[in-house]
Structure formats: structure tokens, C-alpha cells
């Protein structure tokens, strides 16, 4: 890869085109595949040895396993940090157009929306995922995808390793593969299939889907988010409330501490109360949590600070309201500072993602189970996730029925991020079955 492209990634459409050129001429995934003995082989040889089970319907047969994994590898090659998704959005837009899709749009925020409309009226189903992935951290060669044996990761078969391979790029590749299979058969005949890849998921404030709806106003009737769930149907998730606690006192010289009011002492009281704060629990999702994670102050030697700020992450359960969370932490801070003369405290919400729950007998869940059982021979398991999902935006703010389904597992994200190839291809078949029946 050419080093100059790291600079070009900051340029919107030019950078997207440059990434398309790089991927065109870069070594494809089949040149960096290794078999169980560590010897180079081809992607076709690996896939040829994978059992896909009995074919059930033309749509399932249309899933191109080779192309799906190639697309996943191409997506991994493109850095896509939160706020820096222009290049990957441009690449995806171009890929979809070159695949023959006519209705592909990208807004000023780099959210990408594919629309497949049938000839007859029907429901509109939104398949929602995102483009940004976590930070590099200590990961080696994060943007060099590798298809390798899964045994070192505790997996059978093969895995794709690389930053974003599990989340979110496996879901992007699987959703696109399903849409391609659908279109190849001239489907849908009725209703509309929407596939959206949004930005800014890691900001933890639903900015991406909110901007998508503001830009395109997709007339969705229900939503299926792509989250790493081992291809189980997610029927509930925790939410996120990130808060800023601000404590204000009167600065003074270090040598004359009694002449001022040091907010750091009040901070200690606040932290002790947070540590003992009672939190609600949920039979499926466990306990809500609260975690202080950052402290800053404006101290300038040799004076004590006037302002101290504490950042707190509060994971919420279905049924909890952000206003109630904010009120409870505000009351805690007020109680902590009350005995300390000259100290004031305040709490503000920095960002939030909604917690949510869907009834396992809801029509959307029943429809998914019927479609998957018909196409693949068995229903899916249901589960809950303890991390937040953009499905929460569609459910809480748009009033849409929603669930999440996706390949991979949240525990496989980190310095050795990877996703099982069988999981990715199974997700594509699941998405295709839902699209066909939608």
C-alpha cells in the first residue's frame, strides 16, 4: 500500500476513488490465505472444503461466498475511524454502483443507503449497520486482512483477522451479499429493502442513524441492525449514558489550603458515593453499571484547581429513562458537596444510546423465524447483548419494531479481532432469507 494514501484519506471523493484503485491493484485475499499447516493456498480451495449444507432455494444458492469474503477483506483494508469514514463510504458507494444497484445514495455525513424497491406495495425493512471501527490499539497489521486457521483463536474452520473484521465490516459484507443475491433473482417483488451503513457509531450517541433519517427520511416499517451476536436474534440491549460531573471551588496557594475550597476533596466524596450507588438489575441483562473513567482539572501550579471534571459511563437497562439517570446522579453529587463549604456541583449529559427490549413473540421476531426456518431449515436462537446498538434509535426515537442479528461475537474484538468465515456466510444467508420473505 502506498504511504501517500494515508494523507489522501482525508480527501472526500478523491480519497474514496484512490482506495478503489488501491484495492483493485492490491493483493487480493486469495494471495494471503493459509491452510491448517500454515502453507499458502487459495480462497477457492478453503471455501471448497467448507460444508454449506443442503441447498434450500435459489436465493441461498445466489450467495457468492468468494465475493463476500473478498468484500470483507477490502473493507478491512480501508481505515475507518469514527469521524474518518469518508474513504470507506466512498468505496462502498462505488462498489454498490458497480454491482449494478441503481438507487445508492451517500449524504454529506458519509452515511450510505441502498434501496431495493419491489413493483408492488409492501413493508419496508431497514437493515442497519455502521462503517466505523474501534481504535488500532496494540493490534499488529490492523489493515492487512488475513484468512487463517481458527484454532489459535479457539475457533474451528477459518477466520478473517483484521481491524473491524468482526464489527462492523462482517455485517456490512453479509448484508451487501444478501442484497446482491436478492437483486440477481429480480427481487423483491413487493415492498422495499433498505440497507444502510452509517457513521459515528463509536460516538455512542446515535448520530449516524439520526443523520441518515434526516438526510433521506427512509420510510422504514421495521429495522434489523447488524450487531455481533453469533447470528442469534438480539431481543434486548443495554444503553449508554455518559455524564460529566463538574465540581467548582475556590483556588488557593498550595501552602495556604484553608484559604480556599478544593473541589478534589468533594470529588473523593462523589467517587465514594458512586461506588456504593444502588443500581437496578434485569433477569436477562444483569445489573446496570456505573464506571468513572476520566478526571481532569484546571490546576495551575502552585494553586489548587477551581474546576474539576469527572466523566462517568452509566450503562442502562430497558425501562430506564435518561432523565431519571441524570436526576439520580445529580442528587448524588448534591448530597456529596452539601457538607463542603464553597463547593458547587453540576451534572450534564454528554451522550446517550437507548436501551431497548423486543418481545420474543413480537410479529417481527415471528416473521424472521418463519423466514429463516423455511429457507435454512431451523429457527435462530434469541439472545441479549450488554453493549448498545443503533437499533435503539430506530426503536426508541422512530417507534419502529426492531431486533439485531449479526456474525461474530463481541469478545472477538480487540488486538486479535477476527470473525469466523462460516459465521459471515451464514449471516448473509439469514439476511437473504429475511429479505426474500419481507
PDB file of C-alpha atoms in Angstrom, residues 123-388:
ATOM      1  CA  UNK A 123     -43.391  -3.383   4.034  1.00  0.00           C
ATOM      2  CA  UNK A 124     -40.058  -1.578   4.071  1.00  0.00           C
ATOM      3  CA  UNK A 125     -37.357  -3.355   6.080  1.00  0.00           C
ATOM      4  CA  UNK A 126     -34.228  -1.455   7.053  1.00  0.00           C
ATOM      5  CA  UNK A 127     -31.017  -3.434   7.501  1.00  0.00           C
ATOM      6  CA  UNK A 128     -28.848  -1.112   9.559  1.00  0.00           C
ATOM      7  CA  UNK A 129     -25.134  -1.342  10.287  1.00  0.00           C
ATOM      8  CA  UNK A 130     -22.217   1.064  10.587  1.00  0.00           C
ATOM      9  CA  UNK A 131     -18.848   1.755   8.966  1.00  0.00           C
ATOM     10  CA  UNK A 132     -16.556   2.931  11.781  1.00  0.00           C
ATOM     11  CA  UNK A 133     -14.482   0.523  13.816  1.00  0.00           C
ATOM     12  CA  UNK A 134     -12.540   0.820  17.062  1.00  0.00           C
ATOM     13  CA  UNK A 135      -9.036   2.137  17.508  1.00  0.00           C
ATOM     14  CA  UNK A 136      -5.901   0.296  16.434  1.00  0.00           C
ATOM     15  CA  UNK A 137      -4.536  -0.084  19.967  1.00  0.00           C
ATOM     16  CA  UNK A 138      -1.867  -2.764  20.065  1.00  0.00           C
ATOM     17  CA  UNK A 139      -3.139  -4.662  17.021  1.00  0.00           C
ATOM     18  CA  UNK A 140      -0.423  -5.669  14.573  1.00  0.00           C
ATOM     19  CA  UNK A 141      -1.109  -5.036  10.862  1.00  0.00           C
ATOM     20  CA  UNK A 142      -4.679  -3.913  11.519  1.00  0.00           C
ATOM     21  CA  UNK A 143      -5.426  -3.125   7.874  1.00  0.00           C
ATOM     22  CA  UNK A 144      -3.923  -6.283   6.377  1.00  0.00           C
ATOM     23  CA  UNK A 145      -6.736  -8.862   6.336  1.00  0.00           C
ATOM     24  CA  UNK A 146      -5.707 -12.462   6.839  1.00  0.00           C
ATOM     25  CA  UNK A 147      -7.732 -15.614   6.256  1.00  0.00           C
ATOM     26  CA  UNK A 148      -6.161 -18.094   8.649  1.00  0.00           C
ATOM     27  CA  UNK A 149      -6.981 -21.229  10.647  1.00  0.00           C
ATOM     28  CA  UNK A 150      -9.233 -20.509  13.600  1.00  0.00           C
ATOM     29  CA  UNK A 151      -7.626 -22.864  16.119  1.00  0.00           C
ATOM     30  CA  UNK A 152      -5.297 -20.227  17.665  1.00  0.00           C
ATOM     31  CA  UNK A 153      -8.435 -18.184  18.392  1.00  0.00           C
ATOM     32  CA  UNK A 154     -10.383 -21.119  19.796  1.00  0.00           C
ATOM     33  CA  UNK A 155     -12.448 -21.459  16.618  1.00  0.00           C
ATOM     34  CA  UNK A 156     -12.933 -24.286  14.159  1.00  0.00           C
ATOM     35  CA  UNK A 157     -12.587 -23.674  10.442  1.00  0.00           C
ATOM     36  CA  UNK A 158     -11.150 -20.403   9.170  1.00  0.00           C
ATOM     37  CA  UNK A 159     -11.338 -16.819  10.361  1.00  0.00           C
ATOM     38  CA  UNK A 160     -10.736 -13.422   8.818  1.00  0.00           C
ATOM     39  CA  UNK A 161      -8.415 -11.390  11.032  1.00  0.00           C
ATOM     40  CA  UNK A 162      -8.147  -7.584  10.899  1.00  0.00           C
ATOM     41  CA  UNK A 163      -9.440  -4.405  12.486  1.00  0.00           C
ATOM     42  CA  UNK A 164     -13.193  -4.193  12.040  1.00  0.00           C
ATOM     43  CA  UNK A 165     -13.387  -7.722  10.590  1.00  0.00           C
ATOM     44  CA  UNK A 166     -15.868  -8.761  13.272  1.00  0.00           C
ATOM     45  CA  UNK A 167     -17.609  -5.452  13.904  1.00  0.00           C
ATOM     46  CA  UNK A 168     -18.866  -3.848  11.827  1.00  0.00           C
ATOM     47  CA  UNK A 169     -17.440  -4.970   8.499  1.00  0.00           C
ATOM     48  CA  UNK A 170     -18.615  -8.580   8.556  1.00  0.00           C
ATOM     49  CA  UNK A 171     -22.213  -7.367   8.854  1.00  0.00           C
ATOM     50  CA  UNK A 172     -21.684  -4.866   6.018  1.00  0.00           C
ATOM     51  CA  UNK A 173     -20.305  -7.596   3.742  1.00  0.00           C
ATOM     52  CA  UNK A 174     -23.076 -10.044   4.659  1.00  0.00           C
ATOM     53  CA  UNK A 175     -25.875  -7.509   4.112  1.00  0.00           C
ATOM     54  CA  UNK A 176     -24.445  -6.499   0.737  1.00  0.00           C
ATOM     55  CA  UNK A 177     -24.075 -10.157  -0.283  1.00  0.00           C
ATOM     56  CA  UNK A 178     -27.711 -10.772   0.609  1.00  0.00           C
ATOM     57  CA  UNK A 179     -28.846  -7.726  -1.363  1.00  0.00           C
ATOM     58  CA  UNK A 180     -26.825  -8.865  -4.396  1.00  0.00           C
ATOM     59  CA  UNK A 181     -28.397 -12.322  -4.218  1.00  0.00           C
ATOM     60  CA  UNK A 182     -31.856 -10.771  -3.964  1.00  0.00           C
ATOM     61  CA  UNK A 183     -31.298  -8.481  -6.951  1.00  0.00           C
ATOM     62  CA  UNK A 184     -29.879 -11.321  -9.062  1.00  0.00           C
ATOM     63  CA  UNK A 185     -33.254 -13.048  -8.832  1.00  0.00           C
ATOM     64  CA  UNK A 186     -35.224  -9.903  -9.631  1.00  0.00           C
ATOM     65  CA  UNK A 187     -36.374  -9.475  -6.059  1.00  0.00           C
ATOM     66  CA  UNK A 188     -38.059  -8.050  -4.113  1.00  0.00           C
ATOM     67  CA  UNK A 189     -41.372  -8.363  -5.927  1.00  0.00           C
ATOM     68  CA  UNK A 190     -43.135  -6.257  -3.318  1.00  0.00           C
ATOM     69  CA  UNK A 191     -42.163  -3.861  -0.567  1.00  0.00           C
ATOM     70  CA  UNK A 192     -38.753  -2.290  -0.097  1.00  0.00           C
ATOM     71  CA  UNK A 193     -35.396  -3.458   1.223  1.00  0.00           C
ATOM     72  CA  UNK A 194     -33.156  -0.739   2.650  1.00  0.00           C
ATOM     73  CA  UNK A 195     -29.510  -1.375   3.526  1.00  0.00           C
ATOM     74  CA  UNK A 196     -27.819   1.423   5.462  1.00  0.00           C
ATOM     75  CA  UNK A 197     -24.208   1.722   6.610  1.00  0.00           C
ATOM     76  CA  UNK A 198     -23.940   4.731   8.895  1.00  0.00           C
ATOM     77  CA  UNK A 199     -21.095   6.620  10.517  1.00  0.00           C
ATOM     78  CA  UNK A 200     -20.138   7.703  14.034  1.00  0.00           C
ATOM     79  CA  UNK A 201     -21.334   4.588  15.869  1.00  0.00           C
ATOM     80  CA  UNK A 202     -18.409   4.852  18.291  1.00  0.00           C
ATOM     81  CA  UNK A 203     -19.550   8.322  19.345  1.00  0.00           C
ATOM     82  CA  UNK A 204     -22.227   6.478  21.320  1.00  0.00           C
ATOM     83  CA  UNK A 205     -24.979   8.986  20.601  1.00  0.00           C
ATOM     84  CA  UNK A 206     -26.926   7.551  17.615  1.00  0.00           C
ATOM     85  CA  UNK A 207     -25.535  10.354  15.432  1.00  0.00           C
ATOM     86  CA  UNK A 208     -25.209   8.131  12.346  1.00  0.00           C
ATOM     87  CA  UNK A 209     -28.771   6.807  12.107  1.00  0.00           C
ATOM     88  CA  UNK A 210     -30.173  10.166  13.174  1.00  0.00           C
ATOM     89  CA  UNK A 211     -28.337  11.879  10.296  1.00  0.00           C
ATOM     90  CA  UNK A 212     -29.412   9.113   7.926  1.00  0.00           C
ATOM     91  CA  UNK A 213     -33.084   9.727   8.691  1.00  0.00           C
ATOM     92  CA  UNK A 214     -32.619  13.492   8.466  1.00  0.00           C
ATOM     93  CA  UNK A 215     -30.909  13.172   5.068  1.00  0.00           C
ATOM     94  CA  UNK A 216     -33.056  10.540   3.363  1.00  0.00           C
ATOM     95  CA  UNK A 217     -36.195  10.046   5.504  1.00  0.00           C
ATOM     96  CA  UNK A 218     -36.274   6.320   4.692  1.00  0.00           C
ATOM     97  CA  UNK A 219     -39.846   5.086   5.058  1.00  0.00           C
ATOM     98  CA  UNK A 220     -38.892   2.012   7.073  1.00  0.00           C
ATOM     99  CA  UNK A 221     -41.522  -0.087   8.827  1.00  0.00           C
ATOM    100  CA  UNK A 222     -39.056  -2.160  10.854  1.00  0.00           C
ATOM    101  CA  UNK A 223     -35.328  -2.439  11.470  1.00  0.00           C
ATOM    102  CA  UNK A 224     -32.775  -5.231  11.715  1.00  0.00           C
ATOM    103  CA  UNK A 225     -29.429  -3.989  12.991  1.00  0.00           C
ATOM    104  CA  UNK A 226     -26.162  -5.788  12.294  1.00  0.00           C
ATOM    105  CA  UNK A 227     -24.503  -6.497  15.646  1.00  0.00           C
ATOM    106  CA  UNK A 228     -22.069  -9.281  16.607  1.00  0.00           C
ATOM    107  CA  UNK A 229     -24.431 -11.840  18.125  1.00  0.00           C
ATOM    108  CA  UNK A 230     -23.260 -15.153  16.722  1.00  0.00           C
ATOM    109  CA  UNK A 231     -26.196 -14.886  14.302  1.00  0.00           C
ATOM    110  CA  UNK A 232     -28.704 -15.058  17.132  1.00  0.00           C
ATOM    111  CA  UNK A 233     -31.686 -12.713  17.203  1.00  0.00           C
ATOM    112  CA  UNK A 234     -30.959  -9.960  19.710  1.00  0.00           C
ATOM    113  CA  UNK A 235     -34.157  -9.009  21.524  1.00  0.00           C
ATOM    114  CA  UNK A 236     -32.688  -6.589  24.045  1.00  0.00           C
ATOM    115  CA  UNK A 237     -29.660  -4.445  24.775  1.00  0.00           C
ATOM    116  CA  UNK A 238     -28.284  -2.128  27.400  1.00  0.00           C
ATOM    117  CA  UNK A 239     -27.979   1.584  26.668  1.00  0.00           C
ATOM    118  CA  UNK A 240     -25.307   4.181  27.369  1.00  0.00           C
ATOM    119  CA  UNK A 241     -25.464   7.437  29.318  1.00  0.00           C
ATOM    120  CA  UNK A 242     -22.165   9.288  29.553  1.00  0.00           C
ATOM    121  CA  UNK A 243     -22.200  12.095  32.094  1.00  0.00           C
ATOM    122  CA  UNK A 244     -19.922  14.977  33.021  1.00  0.00           C
ATOM    123  CA  UNK A 245     -19.750  15.875  36.718  1.00  0.00           C
ATOM    124  CA  UNK A 246     -18.348  19.369  37.284  1.00  0.00           C
ATOM    125  CA  UNK A 247     -17.165  20.464  40.728  1.00  0.00           C
ATOM    126  CA  UNK A 248     -16.219  24.092  41.377  1.00  0.00           C
ATOM    127  CA  UNK A 249     -14.360  25.572  44.341  1.00  0.00           C
ATOM    128  CA  UNK A 250     -12.055  28.481  45.156  1.00  0.00           C
ATOM    129  CA  UNK A 251      -8.392  28.086  44.188  1.00  0.00           C
ATOM    130  CA  UNK A 252      -5.641  28.960  46.627  1.00  0.00           C
ATOM    131  CA  UNK A 253      -1.911  28.531  47.057  1.00  0.00           C
ATOM    132  CA  UNK A 254      -0.782  25.023  47.973  1.00  0.00           C
ATOM    133  CA  UNK A 255       0.831  26.422  51.089  1.00  0.00           C
ATOM    134  CA  UNK A 256      -2.423  28.036  52.295  1.00  0.00           C
ATOM    135  CA  UNK A 257      -5.079  25.371  51.607  1.00  0.00           C
ATOM    136  CA  UNK A 258      -7.505  26.642  54.238  1.00  0.00           C
ATOM    137  CA  UNK A 259      -7.926  29.916  52.364  1.00  0.00           C
ATOM    138  CA  UNK A 260      -9.735  28.196  49.507  1.00  0.00           C
ATOM    139  CA  UNK A 261     -12.146  25.374  48.753  1.00  0.00           C
ATOM    140  CA  UNK A 262     -10.536  22.438  46.962  1.00  0.00           C
ATOM    141  CA  UNK A 263     -13.017  20.555  44.743  1.00  0.00           C
ATOM    142  CA  UNK A 264     -10.758  17.493  44.752  1.00  0.00           C
ATOM    143  CA  UNK A 265     -11.936  16.666  48.282  1.00  0.00           C
ATOM    144  CA  UNK A 266     -15.535  16.759  47.062  1.00  0.00           C
ATOM    145  CA  UNK A 267     -14.503  14.562  44.140  1.00  0.00           C
ATOM    146  CA  UNK A 268     -13.423  11.912  46.609  1.00  0.00           C
ATOM    147  CA  UNK A 269     -16.838  12.060  48.266  1.00  0.00           C
ATOM    148  CA  UNK A 270     -18.568  11.776  44.890  1.00  0.00           C
ATOM    149  CA  UNK A 271     -16.484   8.747  43.888  1.00  0.00           C
ATOM    150  CA  UNK A 272     -17.187   7.002  47.176  1.00  0.00           C
ATOM    151  CA  UNK A 273     -20.924   7.529  46.734  1.00  0.00           C
ATOM    152  CA  UNK A 274     -20.798   6.296  43.132  1.00  0.00           C
ATOM    153  CA  UNK A 275     -19.020   3.159  44.354  1.00  0.00           C
ATOM    154  CA  UNK A 276     -21.911   2.478  46.746  1.00  0.00           C
ATOM    155  CA  UNK A 277     -24.702   3.599  44.433  1.00  0.00           C
ATOM    156  CA  UNK A 278     -27.582   1.073  44.210  1.00  0.00           C
ATOM    157  CA  UNK A 279     -28.366   0.058  40.638  1.00  0.00           C
ATOM    158  CA  UNK A 280     -31.269  -1.821  39.057  1.00  0.00           C
ATOM    159  CA  UNK A 281     -30.945  -5.348  37.692  1.00  0.00           C
ATOM    160  CA  UNK A 282     -32.569  -7.265  34.864  1.00  0.00           C
ATOM    161  CA  UNK A 283     -33.132 -11.012  34.684  1.00  0.00           C
ATOM    162  CA  UNK A 284     -31.697 -11.236  31.163  1.00  0.00           C
ATOM    163  CA  UNK A 285     -29.161  -8.400  31.055  1.00  0.00           C
ATOM    164  CA  UNK A 286     -27.874  -8.453  34.610  1.00  0.00           C
ATOM    165  CA  UNK A 287     -27.092  -5.284  36.511  1.00  0.00           C
ATOM    166  CA  UNK A 288     -26.882  -1.745  35.276  1.00  0.00           C
ATOM    167  CA  UNK A 289     -23.377  -0.375  35.773  1.00  0.00           C
ATOM    168  CA  UNK A 290     -21.686   2.906  36.547  1.00  0.00           C
ATOM    169  CA  UNK A 291     -17.984   3.486  35.864  1.00  0.00           C
ATOM    170  CA  UNK A 292     -15.963   6.675  36.387  1.00  0.00           C
ATOM    171  CA  UNK A 293     -13.327   6.753  33.658  1.00  0.00           C
ATOM    172  CA  UNK A 294     -11.673  10.177  33.450  1.00  0.00           C
ATOM    173  CA  UNK A 295     -10.735  13.081  35.753  1.00  0.00           C
ATOM    174  CA  UNK A 296      -9.423  16.480  34.646  1.00  0.00           C
ATOM    175  CA  UNK A 297      -8.800  19.767  36.437  1.00  0.00           C
ATOM    176  CA  UNK A 298      -7.615  23.282  35.678  1.00  0.00           C
ATOM    177  CA  UNK A 299      -4.972  23.287  38.428  1.00  0.00           C
ATOM    178  CA  UNK A 300      -2.045  25.583  37.650  1.00  0.00           C
ATOM    179  CA  UNK A 301       0.933  25.219  39.990  1.00  0.00           C
ATOM    180  CA  UNK A 302       1.204  26.363  42.681  1.00  0.00           C
ATOM    181  CA  UNK A 303      -2.559  26.745  43.074  1.00  0.00           C
ATOM    182  CA  UNK A 304      -5.335  24.264  43.722  1.00  0.00           C
ATOM    183  CA  UNK A 305      -7.934  23.838  40.974  1.00  0.00           C
ATOM    184  CA  UNK A 306     -11.053  25.887  40.613  1.00  0.00           C
ATOM    185  CA  UNK A 307     -12.766  23.282  38.424  1.00  0.00           C
ATOM    186  CA  UNK A 308     -12.617  19.504  38.462  1.00  0.00           C
ATOM    187  CA  UNK A 309     -14.447  17.353  35.898  1.00  0.00           C
ATOM    188  CA  UNK A 310     -15.291  13.688  36.238  1.00  0.00           C
ATOM    189  CA  UNK A 311     -16.523  11.601  33.293  1.00  0.00           C
ATOM    190  CA  UNK A 312     -18.857   8.727  34.133  1.00  0.00           C
ATOM    191  CA  UNK A 313     -20.233   5.905  31.983  1.00  0.00           C
ATOM    192  CA  UNK A 314     -23.646   4.601  33.077  1.00  0.00           C
ATOM    193  CA  UNK A 315     -24.967   1.511  31.293  1.00  0.00           C
ATOM    194  CA  UNK A 316     -28.751   1.458  31.386  1.00  0.00           C
ATOM    195  CA  UNK A 317     -31.353  -1.287  31.271  1.00  0.00           C
ATOM    196  CA  UNK A 318     -34.596  -1.426  29.281  1.00  0.00           C
ATOM    197  CA  UNK A 319     -37.158   0.732  31.032  1.00  0.00           C
ATOM    198  CA  UNK A 320     -34.635   3.192  32.454  1.00  0.00           C
ATOM    199  CA  UNK A 321     -35.017   6.786  31.328  1.00  0.00           C
ATOM    200  CA  UNK A 322     -32.080   9.108  30.701  1.00  0.00           C
ATOM    201  CA  UNK A 323     -33.796  11.888  32.644  1.00  0.00           C
ATOM    202  CA  UNK A 324     -34.081   9.618  35.676  1.00  0.00           C
ATOM    203  CA  UNK A 325     -30.425   8.592  35.404  1.00  0.00           C
ATOM    204  CA  UNK A 326     -29.358  12.219  35.184  1.00  0.00           C
ATOM    205  CA  UNK A 327     -31.540  13.145  38.163  1.00  0.00           C
ATOM    206  CA  UNK A 328     -30.203  10.318  40.335  1.00  0.00           C
ATOM    207  CA  UNK A 329     -26.562  11.211  39.681  1.00  0.00           C
ATOM    208  CA  UNK A 330     -27.317  14.910  40.214  1.00  0.00           C
ATOM    209  CA  UNK A 331     -28.864  14.115  43.592  1.00  0.00           C
ATOM    210  CA  UNK A 332     -25.817  12.048  44.498  1.00  0.00           C
ATOM    211  CA  UNK A 333     -23.496  14.953  43.654  1.00  0.00           C
ATOM    212  CA  UNK A 334     -25.654  17.438  45.556  1.00  0.00           C
ATOM    213  CA  UNK A 335     -25.531  15.218  48.655  1.00  0.00           C
ATOM    214  CA  UNK A 336     -21.757  14.839  48.327  1.00  0.00           C
ATOM    215  CA  UNK A 337     -20.984  18.575  48.098  1.00  0.00           C
ATOM    216  CA  UNK A 338     -23.583  19.799  50.595  1.00  0.00           C
ATOM    217  CA  UNK A 339     -21.346  19.437  53.686  1.00  0.00           C
ATOM    218  CA  UNK A 340     -18.425  21.215  51.995  1.00  0.00           C
ATOM    219  CA  UNK A 341     -18.493  24.993  52.189  1.00  0.00           C
ATOM    220  CA  UNK A 342     -17.671  26.820  48.980  1.00  0.00           C
ATOM    221  CA  UNK A 343     -18.104  23.799  46.651  1.00  0.00           C
ATOM    222  CA  UNK A 344     -20.711  23.657  43.903  1.00  0.00           C
ATOM    223  CA  UNK A 345     -21.561  20.667  41.733  1.00  0.00           C
ATOM    224  CA  UNK A 346     -23.438  20.055  38.494  1.00  0.00           C
ATOM    225  CA  UNK A 347     -24.085  17.116  36.160  1.00  0.00           C
ATOM    226  CA  UNK A 348     -24.755  17.160  32.425  1.00  0.00           C
ATOM    227  CA  UNK A 349     -25.432  14.504  29.815  1.00  0.00           C
ATOM    228  CA  UNK A 350     -22.662  14.206  27.227  1.00  0.00           C
ATOM    229  CA  UNK A 351     -24.055  11.433  25.024  1.00  0.00           C
ATOM    230  CA  UNK A 352     -26.568   8.616  25.132  1.00  0.00           C
ATOM    231  CA  UNK A 353     -27.734   5.486  23.328  1.00  0.00           C
ATOM    232  CA  UNK A 354     -31.090   3.926  24.129  1.00  0.00           C
ATOM    233  CA  UNK A 355     -31.562   0.621  25.907  1.00  0.00           C
ATOM    234  CA  UNK A 356     -34.326  -1.494  24.420  1.00  0.00           C
ATOM    235  CA  UNK A 357     -36.225  -4.768  24.553  1.00  0.00           C
ATOM    236  CA  UNK A 358     -38.389  -6.561  21.981  1.00  0.00           C
ATOM    237  CA  UNK A 359     -40.921  -9.201  22.950  1.00  0.00           C
ATOM    238  CA  UNK A 360     -39.712 -12.616  21.700  1.00  0.00           C
ATOM    239  CA  UNK A 361     -43.255 -13.267  20.428  1.00  0.00           C
ATOM    240  CA  UNK A 362     -43.461  -9.948  18.540  1.00  0.00           C
ATOM    241  CA  UNK A 363     -44.561 -10.124  14.879  1.00  0.00           C
ATOM    242  CA  UNK A 364     -41.087  -9.129  13.630  1.00  0.00           C
ATOM    243  CA  UNK A 365     -39.430 -11.961  15.553  1.00  0.00           C
ATOM    244  CA  UNK A 366     -42.063 -14.431  14.342  1.00  0.00           C
ATOM    245  CA  UNK A 367     -41.588 -13.278  10.736  1.00  0.00           C
ATOM    246  CA  UNK A 368     -37.812 -13.694  10.976  1.00  0.00           C
ATOM    247  CA  UNK A 369     -38.114 -17.164  12.489  1.00  0.00           C
ATOM    248  CA  UNK A 370     -40.579 -18.262   9.823  1.00  0.00           C
ATOM    249  CA  UNK A 371     -38.371 -16.941   7.003  1.00  0.00           C
ATOM    250  CA  UNK A 372     -35.178 -18.459   8.359  1.00  0.00           C
ATOM    251  CA  UNK A 373     -36.790 -21.793   9.177  1.00  0.00           C
ATOM    252  CA  UNK A 374     -38.261 -22.015   5.692  1.00  0.00           C
ATOM    253  CA  UNK A 375     -35.002 -21.115   3.950  1.00  0.00           C
ATOM    254  CA  UNK A 376     -32.377 -22.670   6.209  1.00  0.00           C
ATOM    255  CA  UNK A 377     -34.241 -25.449   7.977  1.00  0.00           C
ATOM    256  CA  UNK A 378     -34.157 -24.265  11.596  1.00  0.00           C
ATOM    257  CA  UNK A 379     -35.059 -21.182  13.643  1.00  0.00           C
ATOM    258  CA  UNK A 380     -32.491 -18.908  15.268  1.00  0.00           C
ATOM    259  CA  UNK A 381     -31.757 -18.663  18.954  1.00  0.00           C
ATOM    260  CA  UNK A 382     -32.625 -15.424  20.719  1.00  0.00           C
ATOM    261  CA  UNK A 383     -30.254 -13.533  22.988  1.00  0.00           C
ATOM    262  CA  UNK A 384     -29.483 -10.229  24.681  1.00  0.00           C
ATOM    263  CA  UNK A 385     -26.375  -8.046  24.350  1.00  0.00           C
ATOM    264  CA  UNK A 386     -24.812  -5.955  27.085  1.00  0.00           C
ATOM    265  CA  UNK A 387     -23.472  -3.336  24.661  1.00  0.00           C
ATOM    266  CA  UNK A 388     -25.533  -0.643  22.948  1.00  0.00           C
TER     267      UNK A 388
END
